[in-house]
PDB file of C-alpha atoms in Angstrom:
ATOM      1  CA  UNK A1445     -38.114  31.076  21.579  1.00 47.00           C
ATOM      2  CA  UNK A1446     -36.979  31.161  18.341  1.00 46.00           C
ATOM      3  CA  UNK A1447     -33.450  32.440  19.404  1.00 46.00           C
ATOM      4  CA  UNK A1448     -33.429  29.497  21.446  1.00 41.00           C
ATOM      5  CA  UNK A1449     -34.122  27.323  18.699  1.00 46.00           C
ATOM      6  CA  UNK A1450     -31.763  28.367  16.299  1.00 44.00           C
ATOM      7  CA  UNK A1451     -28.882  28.206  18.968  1.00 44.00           C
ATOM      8  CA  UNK A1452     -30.416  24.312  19.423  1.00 44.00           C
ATOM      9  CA  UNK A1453     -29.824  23.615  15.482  1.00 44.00           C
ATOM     10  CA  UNK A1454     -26.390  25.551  15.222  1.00 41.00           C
ATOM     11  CA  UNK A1455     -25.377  23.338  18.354  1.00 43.00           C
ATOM     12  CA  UNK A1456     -27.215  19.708  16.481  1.00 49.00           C
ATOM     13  CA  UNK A1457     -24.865  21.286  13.480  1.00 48.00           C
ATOM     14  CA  UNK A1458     -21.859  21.402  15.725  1.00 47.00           C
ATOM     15  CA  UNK A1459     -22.195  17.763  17.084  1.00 44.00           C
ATOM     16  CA  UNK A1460     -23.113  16.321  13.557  1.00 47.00           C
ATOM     17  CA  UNK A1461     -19.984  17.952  12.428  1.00 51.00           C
ATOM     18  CA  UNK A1462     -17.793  16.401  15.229  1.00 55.00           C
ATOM     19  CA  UNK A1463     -19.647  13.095  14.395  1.00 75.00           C
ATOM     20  CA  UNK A1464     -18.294  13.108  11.197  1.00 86.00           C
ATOM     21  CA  UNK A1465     -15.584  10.805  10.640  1.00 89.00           C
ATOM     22  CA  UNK A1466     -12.125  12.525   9.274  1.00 94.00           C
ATOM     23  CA  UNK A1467     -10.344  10.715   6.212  1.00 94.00           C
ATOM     24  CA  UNK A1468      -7.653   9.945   9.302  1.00 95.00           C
ATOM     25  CA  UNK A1469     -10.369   8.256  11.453  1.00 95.00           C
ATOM     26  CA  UNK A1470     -11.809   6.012   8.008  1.00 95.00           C
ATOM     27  CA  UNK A1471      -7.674   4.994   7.784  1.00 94.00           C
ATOM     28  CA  UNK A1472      -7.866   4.246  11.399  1.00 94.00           C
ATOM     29  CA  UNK A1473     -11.012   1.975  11.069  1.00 95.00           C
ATOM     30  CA  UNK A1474      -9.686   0.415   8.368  1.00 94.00           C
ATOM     31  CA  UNK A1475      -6.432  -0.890  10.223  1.00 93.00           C
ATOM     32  CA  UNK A1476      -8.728  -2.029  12.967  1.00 94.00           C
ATOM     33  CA  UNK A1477     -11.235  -3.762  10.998  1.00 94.00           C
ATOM     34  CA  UNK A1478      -9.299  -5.005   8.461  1.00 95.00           C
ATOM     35  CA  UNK A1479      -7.105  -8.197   9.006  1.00 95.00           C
ATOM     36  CA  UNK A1480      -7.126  -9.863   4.870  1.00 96.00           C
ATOM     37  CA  UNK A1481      -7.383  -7.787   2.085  1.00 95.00           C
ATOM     38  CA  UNK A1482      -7.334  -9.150  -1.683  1.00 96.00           C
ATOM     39  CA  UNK A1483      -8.300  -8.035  -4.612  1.00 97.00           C
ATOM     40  CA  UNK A1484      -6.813  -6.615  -8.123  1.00 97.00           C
ATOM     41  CA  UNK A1485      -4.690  -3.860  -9.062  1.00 96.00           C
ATOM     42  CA  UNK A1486      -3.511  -1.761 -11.515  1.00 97.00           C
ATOM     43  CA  UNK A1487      -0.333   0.435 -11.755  1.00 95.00           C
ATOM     44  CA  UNK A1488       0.335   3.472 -13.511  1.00 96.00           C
ATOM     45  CA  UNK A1489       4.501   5.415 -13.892  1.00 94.00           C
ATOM     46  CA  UNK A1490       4.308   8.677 -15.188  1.00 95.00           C
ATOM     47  CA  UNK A1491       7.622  10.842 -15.680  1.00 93.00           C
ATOM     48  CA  UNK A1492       7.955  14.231 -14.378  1.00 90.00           C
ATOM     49  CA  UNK A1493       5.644  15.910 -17.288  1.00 91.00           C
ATOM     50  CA  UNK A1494       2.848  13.296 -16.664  1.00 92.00           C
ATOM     51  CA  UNK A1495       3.402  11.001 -19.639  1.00 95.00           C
ATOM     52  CA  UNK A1496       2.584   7.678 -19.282  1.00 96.00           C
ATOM     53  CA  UNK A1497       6.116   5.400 -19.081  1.00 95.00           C
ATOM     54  CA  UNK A1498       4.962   2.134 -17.968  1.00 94.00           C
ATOM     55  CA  UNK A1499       1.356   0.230 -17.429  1.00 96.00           C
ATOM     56  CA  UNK A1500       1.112  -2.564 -15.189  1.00 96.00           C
ATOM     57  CA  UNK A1501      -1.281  -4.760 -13.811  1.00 97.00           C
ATOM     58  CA  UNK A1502      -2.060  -7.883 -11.552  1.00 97.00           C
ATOM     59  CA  UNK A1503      -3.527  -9.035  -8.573  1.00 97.00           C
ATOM     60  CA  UNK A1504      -3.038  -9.159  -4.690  1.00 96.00           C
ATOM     61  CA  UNK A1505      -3.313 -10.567  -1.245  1.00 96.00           C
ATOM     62  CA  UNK A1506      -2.237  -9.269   2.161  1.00 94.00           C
ATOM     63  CA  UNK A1507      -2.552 -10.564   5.889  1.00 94.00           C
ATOM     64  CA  UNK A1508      -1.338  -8.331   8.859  1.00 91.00           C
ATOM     65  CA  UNK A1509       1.281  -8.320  10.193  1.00 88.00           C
ATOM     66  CA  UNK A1510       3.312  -7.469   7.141  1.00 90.00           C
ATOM     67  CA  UNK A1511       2.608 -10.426   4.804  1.00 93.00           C
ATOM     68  CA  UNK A1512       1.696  -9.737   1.472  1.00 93.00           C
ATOM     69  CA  UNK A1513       1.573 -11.229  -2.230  1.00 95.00           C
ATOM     70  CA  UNK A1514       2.114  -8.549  -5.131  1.00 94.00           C
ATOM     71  CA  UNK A1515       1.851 -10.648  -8.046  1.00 96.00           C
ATOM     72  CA  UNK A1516       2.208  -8.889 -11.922  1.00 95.00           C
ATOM     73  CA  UNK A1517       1.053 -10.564 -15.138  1.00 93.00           C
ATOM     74  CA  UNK A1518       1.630  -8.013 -17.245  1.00 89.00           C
ATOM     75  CA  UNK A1519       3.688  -6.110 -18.915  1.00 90.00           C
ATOM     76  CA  UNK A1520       6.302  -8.757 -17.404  1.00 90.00           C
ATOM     77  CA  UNK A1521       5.861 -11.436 -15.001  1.00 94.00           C
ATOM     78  CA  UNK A1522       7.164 -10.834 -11.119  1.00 95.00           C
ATOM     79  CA  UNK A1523       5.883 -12.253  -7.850  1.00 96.00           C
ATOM     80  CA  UNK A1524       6.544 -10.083  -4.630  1.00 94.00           C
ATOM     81  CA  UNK A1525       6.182 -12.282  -1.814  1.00 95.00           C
ATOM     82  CA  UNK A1526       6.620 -11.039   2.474  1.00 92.00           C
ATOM     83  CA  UNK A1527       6.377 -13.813   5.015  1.00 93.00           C
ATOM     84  CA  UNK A1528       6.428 -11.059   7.797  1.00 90.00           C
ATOM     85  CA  UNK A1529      10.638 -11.197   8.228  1.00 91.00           C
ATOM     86  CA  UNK A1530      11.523 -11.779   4.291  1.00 92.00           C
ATOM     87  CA  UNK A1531      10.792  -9.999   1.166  1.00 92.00           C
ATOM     88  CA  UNK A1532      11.364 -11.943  -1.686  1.00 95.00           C
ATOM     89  CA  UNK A1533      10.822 -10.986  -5.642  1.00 94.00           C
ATOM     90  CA  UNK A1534      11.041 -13.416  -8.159  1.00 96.00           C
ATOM     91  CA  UNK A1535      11.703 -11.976 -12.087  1.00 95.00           C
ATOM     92  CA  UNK A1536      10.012 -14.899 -13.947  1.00 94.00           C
ATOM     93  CA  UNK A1537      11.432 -14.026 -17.222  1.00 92.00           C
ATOM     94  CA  UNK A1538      15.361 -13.135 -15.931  1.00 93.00           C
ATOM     95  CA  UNK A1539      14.913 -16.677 -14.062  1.00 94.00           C
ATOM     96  CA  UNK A1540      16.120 -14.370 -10.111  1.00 96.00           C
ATOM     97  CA  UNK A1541      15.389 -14.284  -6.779  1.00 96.00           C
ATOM     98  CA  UNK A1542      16.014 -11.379  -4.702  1.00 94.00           C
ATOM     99  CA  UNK A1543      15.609 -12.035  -0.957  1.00 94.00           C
ATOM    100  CA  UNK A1544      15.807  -9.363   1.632  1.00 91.00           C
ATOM    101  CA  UNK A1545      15.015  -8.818   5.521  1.00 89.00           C
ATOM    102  CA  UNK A1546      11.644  -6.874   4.813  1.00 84.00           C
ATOM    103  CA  UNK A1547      13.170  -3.939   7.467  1.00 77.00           C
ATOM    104  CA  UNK A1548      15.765  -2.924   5.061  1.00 74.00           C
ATOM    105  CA  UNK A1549      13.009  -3.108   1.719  1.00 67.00           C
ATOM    106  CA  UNK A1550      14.074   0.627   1.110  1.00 53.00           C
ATOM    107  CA  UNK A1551      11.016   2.790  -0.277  1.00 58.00           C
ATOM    108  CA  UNK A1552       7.058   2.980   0.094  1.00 53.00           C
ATOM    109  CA  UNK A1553       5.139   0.633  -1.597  1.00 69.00           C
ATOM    110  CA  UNK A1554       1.829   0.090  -1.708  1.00 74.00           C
ATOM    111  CA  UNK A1555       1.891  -3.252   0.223  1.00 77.00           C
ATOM    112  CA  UNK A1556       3.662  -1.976   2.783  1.00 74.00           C
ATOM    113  CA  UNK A1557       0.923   0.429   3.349  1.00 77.00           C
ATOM    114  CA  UNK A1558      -1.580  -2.008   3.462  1.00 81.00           C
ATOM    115  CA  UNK A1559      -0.133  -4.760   5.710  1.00 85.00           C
ATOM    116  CA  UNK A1560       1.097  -2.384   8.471  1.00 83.00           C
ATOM    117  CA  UNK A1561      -0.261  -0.860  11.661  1.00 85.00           C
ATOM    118  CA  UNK A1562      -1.802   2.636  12.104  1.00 89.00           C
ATOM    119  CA  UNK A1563       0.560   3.150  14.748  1.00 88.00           C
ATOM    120  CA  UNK A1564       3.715   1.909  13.358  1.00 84.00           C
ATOM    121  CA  UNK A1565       2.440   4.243  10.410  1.00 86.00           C
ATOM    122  CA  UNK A1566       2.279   7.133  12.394  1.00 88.00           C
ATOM    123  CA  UNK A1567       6.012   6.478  13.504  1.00 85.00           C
ATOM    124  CA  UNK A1568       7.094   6.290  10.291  1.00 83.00           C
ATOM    125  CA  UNK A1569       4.826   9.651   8.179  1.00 87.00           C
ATOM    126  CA  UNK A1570       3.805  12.511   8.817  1.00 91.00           C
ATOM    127  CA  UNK A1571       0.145  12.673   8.274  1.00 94.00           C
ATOM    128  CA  UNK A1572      -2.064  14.860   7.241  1.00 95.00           C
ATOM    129  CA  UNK A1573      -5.112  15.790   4.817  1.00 96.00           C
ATOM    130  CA  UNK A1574      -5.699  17.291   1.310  1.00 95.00           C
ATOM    131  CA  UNK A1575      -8.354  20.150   0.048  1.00 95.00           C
ATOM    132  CA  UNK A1576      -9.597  17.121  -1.751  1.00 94.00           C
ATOM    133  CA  UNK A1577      -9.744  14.481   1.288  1.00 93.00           C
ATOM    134  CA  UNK A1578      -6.449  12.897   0.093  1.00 95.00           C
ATOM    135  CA  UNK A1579      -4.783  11.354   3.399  1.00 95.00           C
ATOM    136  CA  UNK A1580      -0.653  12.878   2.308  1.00 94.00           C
ATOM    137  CA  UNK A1581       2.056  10.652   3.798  1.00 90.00           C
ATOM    138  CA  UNK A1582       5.652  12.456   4.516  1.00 88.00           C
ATOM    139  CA  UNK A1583       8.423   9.957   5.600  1.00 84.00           C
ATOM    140  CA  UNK A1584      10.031  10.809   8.802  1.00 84.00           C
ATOM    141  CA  UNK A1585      12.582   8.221   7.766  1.00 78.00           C
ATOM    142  CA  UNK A1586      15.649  10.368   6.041  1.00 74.00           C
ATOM    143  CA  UNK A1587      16.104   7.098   3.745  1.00 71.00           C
ATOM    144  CA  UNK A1588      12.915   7.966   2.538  1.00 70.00           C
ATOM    145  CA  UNK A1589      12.003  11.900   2.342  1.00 62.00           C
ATOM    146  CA  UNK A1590      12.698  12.330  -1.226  1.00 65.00           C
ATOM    147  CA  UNK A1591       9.102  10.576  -1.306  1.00 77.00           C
ATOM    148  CA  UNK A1592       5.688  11.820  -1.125  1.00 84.00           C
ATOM    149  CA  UNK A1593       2.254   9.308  -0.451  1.00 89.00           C
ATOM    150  CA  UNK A1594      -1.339  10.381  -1.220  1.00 94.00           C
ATOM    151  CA  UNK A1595      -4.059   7.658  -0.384  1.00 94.00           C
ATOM    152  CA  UNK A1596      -7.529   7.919  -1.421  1.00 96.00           C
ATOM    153  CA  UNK A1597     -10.124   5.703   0.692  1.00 95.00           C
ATOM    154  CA  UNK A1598     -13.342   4.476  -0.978  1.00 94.00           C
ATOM    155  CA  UNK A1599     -15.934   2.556   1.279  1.00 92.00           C
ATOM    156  CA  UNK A1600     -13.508   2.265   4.208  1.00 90.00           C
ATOM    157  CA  UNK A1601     -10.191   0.769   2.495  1.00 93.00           C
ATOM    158  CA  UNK A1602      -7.573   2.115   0.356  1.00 93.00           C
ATOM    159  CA  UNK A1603      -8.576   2.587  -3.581  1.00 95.00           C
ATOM    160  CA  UNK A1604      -5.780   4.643  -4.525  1.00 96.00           C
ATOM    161  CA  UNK A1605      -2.168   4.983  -3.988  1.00 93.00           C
ATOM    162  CA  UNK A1606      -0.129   7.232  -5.433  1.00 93.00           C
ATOM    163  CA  UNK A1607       3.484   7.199  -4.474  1.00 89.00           C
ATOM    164  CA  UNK A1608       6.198  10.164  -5.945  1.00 87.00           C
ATOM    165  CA  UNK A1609      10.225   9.946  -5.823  1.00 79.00           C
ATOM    166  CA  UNK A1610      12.093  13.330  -5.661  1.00 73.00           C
ATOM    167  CA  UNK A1611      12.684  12.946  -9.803  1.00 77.00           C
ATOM    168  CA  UNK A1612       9.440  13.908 -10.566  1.00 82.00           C
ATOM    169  CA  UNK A1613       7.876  10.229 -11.512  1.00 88.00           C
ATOM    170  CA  UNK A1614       4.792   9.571 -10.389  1.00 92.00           C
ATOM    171  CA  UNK A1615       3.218   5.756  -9.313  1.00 92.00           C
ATOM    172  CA  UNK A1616      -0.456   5.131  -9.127  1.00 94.00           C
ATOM    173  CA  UNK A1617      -2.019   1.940  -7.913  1.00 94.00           C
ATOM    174  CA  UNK A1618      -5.599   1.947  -8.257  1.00 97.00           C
ATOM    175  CA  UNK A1619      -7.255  -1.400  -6.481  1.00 96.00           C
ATOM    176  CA  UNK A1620     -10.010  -2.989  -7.591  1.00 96.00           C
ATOM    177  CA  UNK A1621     -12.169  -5.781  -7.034  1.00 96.00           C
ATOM    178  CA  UNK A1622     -11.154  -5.990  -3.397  1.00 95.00           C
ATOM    179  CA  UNK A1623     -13.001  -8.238  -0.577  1.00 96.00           C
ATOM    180  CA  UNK A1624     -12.164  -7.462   2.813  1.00 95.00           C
ATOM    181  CA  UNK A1625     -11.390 -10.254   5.329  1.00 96.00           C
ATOM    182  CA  UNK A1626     -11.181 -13.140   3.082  1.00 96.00           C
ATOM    183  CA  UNK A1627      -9.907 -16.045   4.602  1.00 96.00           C
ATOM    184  CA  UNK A1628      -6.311 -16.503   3.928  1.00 95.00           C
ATOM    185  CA  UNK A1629      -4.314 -19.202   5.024  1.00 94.00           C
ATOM    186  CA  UNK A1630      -0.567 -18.062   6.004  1.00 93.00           C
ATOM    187  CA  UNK A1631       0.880 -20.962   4.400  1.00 94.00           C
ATOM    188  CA  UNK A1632       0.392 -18.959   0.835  1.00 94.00           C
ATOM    189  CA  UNK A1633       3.103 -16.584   2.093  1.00 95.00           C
ATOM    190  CA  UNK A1634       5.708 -19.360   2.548  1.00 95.00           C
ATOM    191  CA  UNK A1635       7.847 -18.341  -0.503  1.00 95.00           C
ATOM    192  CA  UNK A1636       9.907 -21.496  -1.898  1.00 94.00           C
ATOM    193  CA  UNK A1637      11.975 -20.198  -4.882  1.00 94.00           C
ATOM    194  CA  UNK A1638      11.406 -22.541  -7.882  1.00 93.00           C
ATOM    195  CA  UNK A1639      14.170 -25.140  -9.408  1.00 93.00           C
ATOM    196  CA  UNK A1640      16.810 -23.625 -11.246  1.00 92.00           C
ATOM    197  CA  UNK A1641      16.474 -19.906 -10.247  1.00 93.00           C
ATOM    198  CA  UNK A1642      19.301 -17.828  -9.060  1.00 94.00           C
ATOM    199  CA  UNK A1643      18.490 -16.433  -5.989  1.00 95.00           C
ATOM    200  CA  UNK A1644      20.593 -13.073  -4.511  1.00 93.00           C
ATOM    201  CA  UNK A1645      20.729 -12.286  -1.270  1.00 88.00           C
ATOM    202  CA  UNK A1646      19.726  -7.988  -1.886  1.00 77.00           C
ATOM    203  CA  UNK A1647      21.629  -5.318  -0.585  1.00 63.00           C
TER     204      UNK A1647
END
């Protein structure tokens, strides 16, 4: 009897196990459940011996699919704006517009991340997880392997990003105050560069 019993908790172990959800299942959830996100961030460069180059910081909206508002206030001002075909970024100080077809934005950025699909994500990385639950990203896109993604997830969305270039620099977004599922209206993604500005078609 209790041989049987102990083979009944190893197998509750077993199942409890299985029932645990992966850092890849919480990343699925969250692009299931998660249509609006907005919140705060802030960003952190570091060179390739982990000093501290740049400090950044702002605040956010995104609605699937691939709309997004990345807006800085400091150290400089700079709007990031996707309507879902167009990336536009706006240098408040230099008085510029960049617009580009958001398919040829070259590089991972945080927004992209967050505004995507799970499976369109899984075309695009390799995914996998860290000793520490980290979810790493590897580009399958030659454009972008000299990049490397970790994501952290905190209460079932993304609370760290940390993007690296093959030159040893280092981003980290950290969000903060986020609210899931606001309601956003899509007209806050139509991007109409101001009077004056020059505006560039990008490369």
């Amino acid at each position: 009897m209790a041989v049987l019993g102990a083979c009944a908790a190893l197998a509750g172990a077993a199942v409890a196990e299985t029932d645990t959800p992966t850092p890849l299942d919480r990343l699925a959830a969250y692009f299931e459940s998660v249509e609006t996100l907005e919140g705060e961030f802030r960003q952190t460069t570091r060179d390739e011996a982990g000093t501290v180059v740049e400090e950044a910081a702002g605040s956010f909206v995104m609605a699937r699919p691939q709309r997004f508002i990345w807006d800085y206030d400091k150290p400089w001002e700079q709007l990031i704006v996707a309507d879902g075909e167009q990336l536009w970024v706006h240098d408040v100080a230099l008085e510029q517009v960049v617009v580009r077809p958001l398919d040829d934005a070259l590089g991972v950025g945080a927004a992209q991340l967050l505004s995507g699909d799970f499976a369109n994500l899984k075309d695009n990385f390799e995914l996998s997880v860290t000793d520490d639950g980290r979810i790493r990203m590897r580009p399958t896109d030659p454009a972008w392997n000299f990049q490397r993604v970790h994501l952290t997830l905190e209460d079932g969305v993304p609370a760290i990003i940390e993007v690296q270039d093959g030159m040893g620099q280092r981003v980290s977004v950290e969000l903060l105050a986020i609210e899931r599922n606001p309601d956003v209206d899509f007209e806050r993604f139509e991007f109409e560069p101001p009077e004056g500005v020059d505006v560039m078609q990008g490369a």
